[in-house]
CSV table of C-alpha atoms and ligand atoms in Angstrom, one decimal:
chain,number,residue,atom,x,y,z
A,8,MET,CA,11.6,-12.1,-18.9
A,9,SER,CA,9.3,-12.0,-15.8
A,10,ILE,CA,8.5,-9.1,-12.9
A,11,LEU,CA,8.4,-11.0,-9.3
A,12,VAL,CA,5.7,-9.3,-7.5
A,13,CYS,CA,6.2,-10.0,-3.8
A,14,GLY,CA,3.1,-9.8,-1.5
A,15,GLY,CA,1.1,-10.3,-4.9
A,16,ALA,CA,-1.9,-11.8,-3.3
A,17,GLY,CA,-2.5,-8.8,-1.2
A,18,TYR,CA,-4.6,-5.9,-1.5
A,19,ILE,CA,-2.1,-3.4,-3.6
A,20,GLY,CA,0.1,-6.2,-4.9
A,21,SER,CA,-2.9,-8.1,-6.7
A,22,HIS,CA,-3.9,-4.7,-8.2
A,23,MET,CA,-0.1,-4.5,-9.3
A,24,VAL,CA,-0.6,-7.8,-10.7
A,25,ALA,CA,-3.7,-7.1,-12.5
A,26,HIS,CA,-2.2,-4.2,-14.2
A,27,LEU,CA,1.3,-5.9,-15.2
A,28,ILE,CA,-1.1,-8.8,-17.0
A,29,GLU,CA,-3.2,-5.7,-18.8
A,30,LYS,CA,0.5,-4.3,-19.9
A,31,GLY,CA,1.2,-7.8,-21.1
A,32,GLN,CA,4.0,-8.5,-19.0
A,33,GLU,CA,4.8,-12.0,-17.4
A,34,VAL,CA,4.5,-12.1,-13.7
A,35,VAL,CA,5.7,-14.0,-11.0
A,36,ILE,CA,4.0,-13.9,-7.7
A,37,LEU,CA,5.4,-14.8,-4.3
A,38,ASP,CA,3.1,-14.5,-1.3
A,39,SER,CA,3.3,-16.2,2.1
A,40,PHE,CA,-0.8,-16.0,2.0
A,41,GLU,CA,-0.4,-15.6,5.9
A,42,LYS,CA,-2.5,-12.3,5.1
A,43,GLY,CA,-3.1,-12.5,1.0
A,44,HIS,CA,-6.1,-14.1,-1.1
A,45,LYS,CA,-5.3,-16.9,-3.6
A,46,ASP,CA,-9.0,-15.5,-4.9
A,47,ALA,CA,-7.1,-12.1,-5.6
A,48,ILE,CA,-4.9,-13.3,-8.0
A,49,LEU,CA,-6.0,-12.7,-11.3
A,50,GLY,CA,-3.0,-14.3,-13.5
A,51,GLY,CA,0.9,-15.3,-13.5
A,52,LYS,CA,3.1,-18.0,-11.8
A,53,VAL,CA,2.2,-18.4,-8.3
A,54,TYR,CA,4.7,-19.5,-5.6
A,55,LYS,CA,3.9,-19.8,-2.0
A,56,GLY,CA,6.4,-19.2,0.6
A,57,ASP,CA,8.0,-16.4,3.0
A,58,LEU,CA,10.8,-13.8,2.3
A,59,LYS,CA,12.6,-14.7,5.0
A,60,ASP,CA,13.0,-18.3,3.7
A,61,ARG,CA,15.9,-18.4,1.2
A,62,LYS,CA,15.1,-21.8,-0.1
A,63,ILE,CA,11.8,-20.3,-1.6
A,64,LEU,CA,13.7,-17.3,-3.1
A,65,ASP,CA,16.6,-19.7,-4.9
A,66,LYS,CA,13.5,-21.8,-6.2
A,67,VAL,CA,11.9,-18.8,-7.8
A,68,PHE,CA,15.2,-16.6,-9.2
A,69,THR,CA,16.5,-20.1,-10.7
A,70,GLU,CA,13.2,-21.3,-12.0
A,71,ASN,CA,12.2,-18.1,-13.8
A,72,LYS,CA,13.9,-15.2,-15.6
A,73,ILE,CA,13.3,-12.4,-13.2
A,74,GLU,CA,14.5,-8.8,-14.4
A,75,ALA,CA,12.8,-6.8,-11.7
A,76,VAL,CA,11.2,-7.0,-8.3
A,77,ILE,CA,8.2,-5.0,-6.8
A,78,ASP,CA,8.1,-5.7,-3.3
A,79,PHE,CA,4.5,-5.2,-1.4
A,80,ALA,CA,5.3,-8.1,1.1
A,81,ALA,CA,4.9,-6.4,4.7
A,82,TYR,CA,2.8,-6.2,7.7
A,83,SER,CA,1.5,-2.9,7.8
A,84,LEU,CA,-1.1,-1.7,10.1
A,85,VAL,CA,0.2,1.4,12.7
A,86,GLY,CA,-1.8,0.4,15.6
A,87,GLU,CA,-0.2,-3.3,15.7
A,88,SER,CA,3.1,-2.0,15.4
A,89,MET,CA,2.7,0.3,18.2
A,90,GLU,CA,2.0,-2.8,20.2
A,91,ASN,CA,4.5,-5.1,18.9
A,92,PRO,CA,7.2,-3.1,17.3
A,93,LEU,CA,9.8,-6.2,16.8
A,94,LYS,CA,7.3,-8.4,15.1
A,95,TYR,CA,7.7,-5.1,12.3
A,96,PHE,CA,11.4,-4.7,12.4
A,97,GLU,CA,11.7,-8.5,12.2
A,98,ASN,CA,9.2,-8.9,9.4
A,99,ASN,CA,9.5,-5.8,7.1
A,100,ILE,CA,13.1,-5.1,7.3
A,101,GLY,CA,14.5,-9.0,8.1
A,102,SER,CA,12.5,-10.2,4.7
A,103,THR,CA,13.8,-7.2,2.6
A,104,ILE,CA,17.3,-7.8,3.6
A,105,ASN,CA,16.5,-11.6,2.2
A,106,LEU,CA,15.3,-10.3,-0.9
A,107,LEU,CA,17.9,-7.9,-1.7
A,108,GLU,CA,20.6,-10.8,-0.8
A,109,ALA,CA,19.0,-12.9,-3.1
A,110,MET,CA,18.6,-10.1,-6.1
A,111,LYS,CA,22.4,-9.6,-5.5
A,112,ASP,CA,23.2,-13.1,-6.1
A,113,TYR,CA,20.7,-13.6,-8.9
A,114,ASN,CA,22.3,-10.2,-10.7
A,115,VAL,CA,18.8,-8.8,-10.7
A,116,LYS,CA,19.1,-4.9,-11.0
A,117,TYR,CA,15.8,-3.2,-10.5
A,118,ILE,CA,13.4,-3.1,-7.4
A,119,VAL,CA,10.3,-1.0,-6.7
A,120,PHE,CA,9.6,-0.6,-2.7
A,121,SER,CA,6.4,0.0,-1.2
A,122,SER,CA,7.1,2.6,1.4
A,123,THR,CA,4.3,4.8,3.0
A,124,ALA,CA,3.4,8.4,4.3
A,125,ALA,CA,4.0,7.2,7.9
A,126,THR,CA,8.0,7.9,6.8
A,127,TYR,CA,7.2,11.4,7.8
A,128,GLY,CA,5.5,11.3,10.9
A,129,GLU,CA,3.9,14.7,12.2
A,130,PRO,CA,4.7,16.6,8.7
A,131,GLU,CA,6.7,20.0,8.8
A,132,ASN,CA,4.9,21.3,5.9
A,133,ILE,CA,1.5,20.4,3.8
A,134,PRO,CA,1.7,19.2,1.1
A,135,ILE,CA,4.3,17.0,2.1
A,136,LEU,CA,7.2,16.8,-0.5
A,137,GLU,CA,9.8,13.9,-0.7
A,138,SER,CA,12.6,16.2,0.8
A,139,ASP,CA,10.9,17.0,3.6
A,140,LYS,CA,12.2,15.7,7.3
A,141,THR,CA,11.6,11.9,7.9
A,142,PHE,CA,10.6,11.3,11.6
A,143,PRO,CA,8.2,8.4,11.9
A,144,THR,CA,5.6,8.3,14.8
A,145,ASN,CA,5.2,4.7,14.3
A,146,PRO,CA,7.5,1.5,14.2
A,147,TYR,CA,5.4,0.7,10.8
A,148,GLY,CA,6.6,4.0,9.2
A,149,GLU,CA,10.0,3.4,11.2
A,150,SER,CA,10.6,-0.5,9.5
A,151,LYS,CA,9.6,1.3,5.8
A,152,LEU,CA,12.2,4.1,6.4
A,153,SER,CA,15.1,1.6,7.6
A,154,VAL,CA,14.7,-0.2,4.0
A,155,GLU,CA,14.7,3.0,2.3
A,156,LYS,CA,17.9,3.5,3.6
A,157,ILE,CA,19.3,0.0,3.4
A,158,LEU,CA,18.4,0.3,-0.4
A,159,LYS,CA,20.5,3.3,-0.9
A,160,TRP,CA,23.4,1.2,0.3
A,161,CYS,CA,22.7,-1.6,-2.0
A,162,ASN,CA,22.5,0.5,-4.7
A,163,LYS,CA,25.8,2.4,-4.1
A,164,ALA,CA,27.9,-1.4,-3.3
A,165,TYR,CA,25.9,-3.6,-5.6
A,166,GLY,CA,24.1,-1.4,-8.4
A,167,ILE,CA,20.8,-2.5,-7.7
A,168,LYS,CA,18.5,0.3,-8.4
A,169,TYR,CA,15.4,1.2,-6.7
A,170,THR,CA,12.3,3.3,-6.8
A,171,VAL,CA,10.5,3.8,-3.6
A,172,LEU,CA,7.1,5.2,-3.5
A,173,ARG,CA,5.5,6.2,-0.4
A,174,TYR,CA,2.1,5.9,-0.4
A,175,PHE,CA,-0.7,8.0,0.9
A,176,ASN,CA,-3.9,6.2,1.8
A,177,ALA,CA,-4.8,3.6,-0.8
A,178,ALA,CA,-8.4,3.1,-1.3
A,179,GLY,CA,-11.0,1.7,-4.0
A,180,ALA,CA,-11.1,-1.3,-5.9
A,181,HIS,CA,-10.5,-2.5,-9.4
A,182,ILE,CA,-12.8,-1.2,-12.1
A,183,SER,CA,-13.6,-4.6,-13.3
A,184,GLY,CA,-15.1,-5.2,-10.1
A,185,LYS,CA,-13.0,-8.7,-9.7
A,186,ILE,CA,-10.7,-7.7,-6.9
A,187,GLY,CA,-10.7,-5.4,-3.6
A,188,GLU,CA,-9.9,-4.9,-0.5
A,189,ASP,CA,-10.1,-7.6,2.1
A,190,HIS,CA,-8.2,-7.6,5.7
A,191,ARG,CA,-8.7,-9.9,8.4
A,192,PRO,CA,-9.4,-8.5,10.8
A,193,GLU,CA,-10.6,-5.0,8.6
A,194,SER,CA,-8.8,-2.3,10.4
A,195,HIS,CA,-8.9,0.3,7.5
A,196,LEU,CA,-11.2,3.1,7.2
A,197,ILE,CA,-13.3,3.0,3.8
A,198,PRO,CA,-14.0,-1.0,4.1
A,199,ILE,CA,-15.0,-0.5,7.7
A,200,ILE,CA,-17.6,2.0,7.0
A,201,LEU,CA,-18.6,0.2,3.7
A,202,GLN,CA,-19.5,-2.8,6.3
A,203,VAL,CA,-21.6,-0.4,8.2
A,204,ALA,CA,-23.7,0.6,4.9
A,205,LEU,CA,-23.9,-3.1,4.3
A,206,ARG,CA,-25.3,-3.9,8.1
A,207,GLN,CA,-22.1,-6.0,9.0
A,208,ARG,CA,-21.1,-3.6,11.5
A,209,GLU,CA,-23.6,-1.4,13.8
A,210,LYS,CA,-21.3,1.7,13.5
A,211,ILE,CA,-18.2,3.4,12.6
A,212,MET,CA,-15.7,4.5,15.5
A,213,ILE,CA,-14.0,7.9,14.5
A,214,PHE,CA,-10.5,7.7,16.1
A,215,GLY,CA,-10.3,11.5,17.7
A,216,GLU,CA,-12.1,14.6,17.3
A,217,ASP,CA,-9.8,16.6,18.9
A,218,TYR,CA,-6.9,17.2,16.3
A,219,ASP,CA,-5.9,20.6,14.8
A,220,THR,CA,-8.1,20.2,11.8
A,221,GLU,CA,-10.9,21.9,10.5
A,222,ASP,CA,-13.6,19.3,12.0
A,223,GLY,CA,-11.4,18.0,14.5
A,224,THR,CA,-10.6,14.7,13.0
A,225,CYS,CA,-7.7,13.3,11.0
A,226,VAL,CA,-7.2,14.3,7.5
A,227,ARG,CA,-5.8,12.0,5.0
A,228,ASP,CA,-5.2,11.7,0.9
A,229,TYR,CA,-7.1,8.7,-0.2
A,230,ILE,CA,-5.5,7.7,-3.7
A,231,HIS,CA,-6.8,4.9,-5.9
A,232,VAL,CA,-4.9,1.6,-5.7
A,233,SER,CA,-5.1,1.0,-9.5
A,234,ASP,CA,-3.0,4.3,-9.6
A,235,LEU,CA,-0.8,3.1,-7.5
A,236,ALA,CA,0.0,0.0,-9.7
A,237,SER,CA,0.4,2.3,-12.7
A,238,ALA,CA,3.1,4.4,-11.0
A,239,HIS,CA,5.0,1.5,-10.3
A,240,PHE,CA,4.9,0.1,-13.9
A,241,LEU,CA,6.0,3.9,-14.8
A,242,ALA,CA,9.0,3.6,-12.2
A,243,LEU,CA,9.9,0.3,-13.5
A,244,GLU,CA,10.1,1.7,-17.1
A,245,LYS,CA,11.9,4.8,-16.2
A,246,MET,CA,14.6,2.6,-14.2
A,247,LYS,CA,14.9,0.2,-17.1
A,248,ASN,CA,15.7,3.2,-19.6
A,249,GLY,CA,18.4,4.3,-17.3
A,250,GLY,CA,16.9,6.8,-15.0
A,251,ASP,CA,18.5,7.0,-11.3
A,252,SER,CA,16.8,5.6,-8.2
A,253,ALA,CA,14.8,7.7,-6.5
A,254,ILE,CA,11.9,8.3,-4.0
A,255,TYR,CA,8.2,9.5,-5.1
A,256,ASN,CA,5.0,10.2,-2.8
A,257,LEU,CA,1.8,9.0,-4.3
A,258,GLY,CA,-1.6,10.5,-3.3
A,259,ASN,CA,-4.3,13.1,-5.0
A,260,GLY,CA,-3.0,16.0,-3.4
A,261,LYS,CA,-6.1,16.6,-1.7
A,262,GLY,CA,-7.2,15.9,2.0
A,263,PHE,CA,-10.3,14.5,3.7
A,264,SER,CA,-11.3,14.2,6.9
A,265,VAL,CA,-12.7,11.0,8.5
A,266,LYS,CA,-16.0,12.8,9.0
A,267,GLU,CA,-15.7,13.8,5.4
A,268,VAL,CA,-15.0,10.4,4.2
A,269,VAL,CA,-18.2,8.9,6.3
A,270,GLU,CA,-20.3,11.8,4.5
A,271,VAL,CA,-18.8,11.0,1.2
A,272,THR,CA,-19.7,7.3,1.8
A,273,ARG,CA,-23.1,8.0,2.7
A,274,LYS,CA,-23.8,9.6,-0.5
A,275,VAL,CA,-22.2,7.1,-2.5
A,276,THR,CA,-24.1,4.3,-1.0
A,277,GLY,CA,-27.7,6.1,0.0
A,278,LYS,CA,-27.1,4.0,3.3
A,279,GLU,CA,-27.5,5.6,6.9
A,280,ILE,CA,-24.2,5.1,8.6
A,281,LYS,CA,-24.0,5.5,12.0
A,282,ALA,CA,-20.9,7.4,13.6
A,283,GLU,CA,-19.4,7.5,17.2
A,284,ILE,CA,-16.4,9.1,18.2
A,285,ALA,CA,-13.8,7.0,20.2
A,286,GLU,CA,-10.4,7.6,21.7
A,287,ARG,CA,-7.3,8.6,19.2
A,288,ARG,CA,-5.6,5.8,17.5
A,289,GLU,CA,-1.8,6.2,18.8
A,290,GLY,CA,0.7,7.2,16.5
A,291,ASP,CA,-1.8,8.7,14.0
A,292,PRO,CA,-0.6,12.1,12.7
A,293,ALA,CA,-3.2,14.5,12.3
A,294,ILE,CA,-3.0,15.5,8.6
A,295,LEU,CA,-0.9,13.6,5.7
A,296,ILE,CA,-1.3,15.1,2.3
A,297,ALA,CA,0.9,14.5,-0.5
A,298,SER,CA,2.6,16.8,-3.0
A,299,SER,CA,3.0,14.1,-6.0
A,300,ASP,CA,4.3,16.8,-8.3
A,301,LYS,CA,7.4,14.9,-8.8
A,302,ALA,CA,6.0,11.6,-9.7
A,303,LYS,CA,3.9,13.3,-12.2
A,304,LYS,CA,6.5,15.2,-13.7
A,305,GLU,CA,9.5,12.6,-13.6
A,306,LEU,CA,7.1,9.6,-14.2
A,307,GLY,CA,4.6,10.9,-16.4
A,308,TRP,CA,2.0,9.8,-13.6
A,309,HIS,CA,-1.4,10.7,-14.0
A,310,PRO,CA,-4.0,9.3,-11.6
A,311,GLN,CA,-7.1,8.4,-13.2
A,312,TYR,CA,-9.5,8.5,-10.0
A,313,ASN,CA,-9.2,11.7,-8.7
A,314,SER,CA,-12.5,12.2,-6.6
A,315,LEU,CA,-13.0,10.4,-3.4
A,316,GLU,CA,-16.7,9.7,-4.8
A,317,THR,CA,-15.2,7.5,-7.5
A,318,ILE,CA,-12.6,6.0,-5.5
A,319,ILE,CA,-15.4,4.9,-3.0
A,320,GLU,CA,-18.2,4.1,-5.9
A,321,THR,CA,-15.3,1.2,-7.1
A,322,ALA,CA,-14.7,0.0,-3.6
A,323,TRP,CA,-18.5,-0.2,-2.8
A,324,ASN,CA,-19.0,-2.1,-6.2
A,325,TRP,CA,-16.6,-4.9,-4.8
A,326,HIS,CA,-17.9,-4.9,-1.4
A,327,LYS,CA,-21.6,-5.1,-2.3
A,328,LYS,CA,-20.8,-8.3,-4.6
A,329,HIS,CA,-18.5,-9.9,-2.3
A,330,LEU,CA,-20.4,-9.7,0.9
A,331,ASN,CA,-18.0,-12.3,2.9
A,332,GLY,CA,-15.0,-10.7,1.1
A,333,TYR,CA,-12.8,-13.3,-0.8
A,334,GLU,CA,-14.1,-16.8,-0.3
A,335,ASP,CA,-10.7,-18.5,0.6
A,336,LYS,CA,-11.4,-17.5,4.2
A,337,ASN,CA,-7.5,-15.9,5.0
B,5,UDP,N1,-10.1,5.4,11.3
B,5,UDP,C1,-11.0,5.8,12.3
B,5,UDP,N2,-12.1,4.8,12.5
B,5,UDP,C2,-11.6,3.6,12.1
B,5,UDP,C3,-10.4,3.4,11.4
B,5,UDP,C4,-9.5,4.5,10.8
B,5,UDP,O1,-11.3,7.0,12.5
B,5,UDP,O2,-12.3,2.5,12.4
B,5,UDP,C5,-9.1,6.8,10.9
B,5,UDP,C6,-7.7,6.7,11.4
B,5,UDP,O3,-7.4,7.1,12.7
B,5,UDP,C7,-6.8,7.4,10.3
B,5,UDP,C8,-7.9,7.4,8.9
B,5,UDP,O4,-9.2,6.9,9.6
B,5,UDP,O5,-7.1,8.7,10.5
B,5,UDP,C9,-7.4,6.6,8.2
B,5,UDP,O6,-6.8,5.2,8.8
B,5,UDP,P1,-6.8,3.6,7.9
B,5,UDP,O7,-6.4,2.9,9.1
B,5,UDP,O8,-7.6,3.5,6.9
B,5,UDP,O9,-4.9,4.2,7.0
B,5,UDP,P2,-3.9,4.8,7.8
B,5,UDP,O10,-4.1,6.3,7.9
B,5,UDP,O11,-3.7,4.2,8.9
B,5,UDP,O12,-2.8,4.4,6.9
């Protein structure tokens, strides 16, 4: 029996594939390669195709014995989603509906779904609990929250069990140094700061210094990508052992401001990193920090990389050795 990883060539998906292989699982990957990289896939059987194409789904589900699906395939940029919400709703919701349709038809009963802290919007409490109000401030978060709701009804009607994992800020790279983070264009904080350290960019623009936080810059909870992967595996095991559908936050429970992240990166890299204050980025909440107690308690999840220094060190290790990212130019 195999696990299907949709979006397995992307940043978090490729670390998931690596983790599943380390656990001795058979893995099938479906990726459109619109954003993903061939070189990010460390093993498994690969299919190129879009989740919105029913034909490729039929091929994957008939040629393999799929027992569970882990779905990472989505657009995930807050800023872009503000400018083009329909692109996000059409892709992120449409593709998951198609996937669920196929799961129903091929009798696949388990899905782990990538969700996000952006489902909460401006949080009512810090740290954020899974039971807190969800009120997204951007279409990306809204698209993920919509799928969460769809999953609930599919569970009820078709018996497809789900685990929704609401990631806070995924960061870092695989400890082996073989895979890492490479978005084109890059928009994420840590890889951009590392590009400044590598002299590939002149400076980091800090988006907003007038938030209601200690130093005025946005506070985020950074979680290592391999710790995210391990939580997915535990979530699957729990469902297979009879556990119910559930929603979990995944974070470290500690917040770092943008300025603090810049400072820690200066320390880790030993490089000068020029920073400049810019306008706020639309759709960004001031503070997002997770309570992950539920995942720790119910999944037995123990993040291994719980210091920001270590997380940034793993990212730095990859970026130093892959100055142009993956070579497949995607
Ligand atoms: N950020 C920034 N400059 C950049 C990129 C990001 O100041 O060039 C800030 C952004 O406003 C947010 C934090 O860094 O507060 C993390 O942003 P990122 O895009 O990495 O992740 P997100 O929080 O959108 O998931």
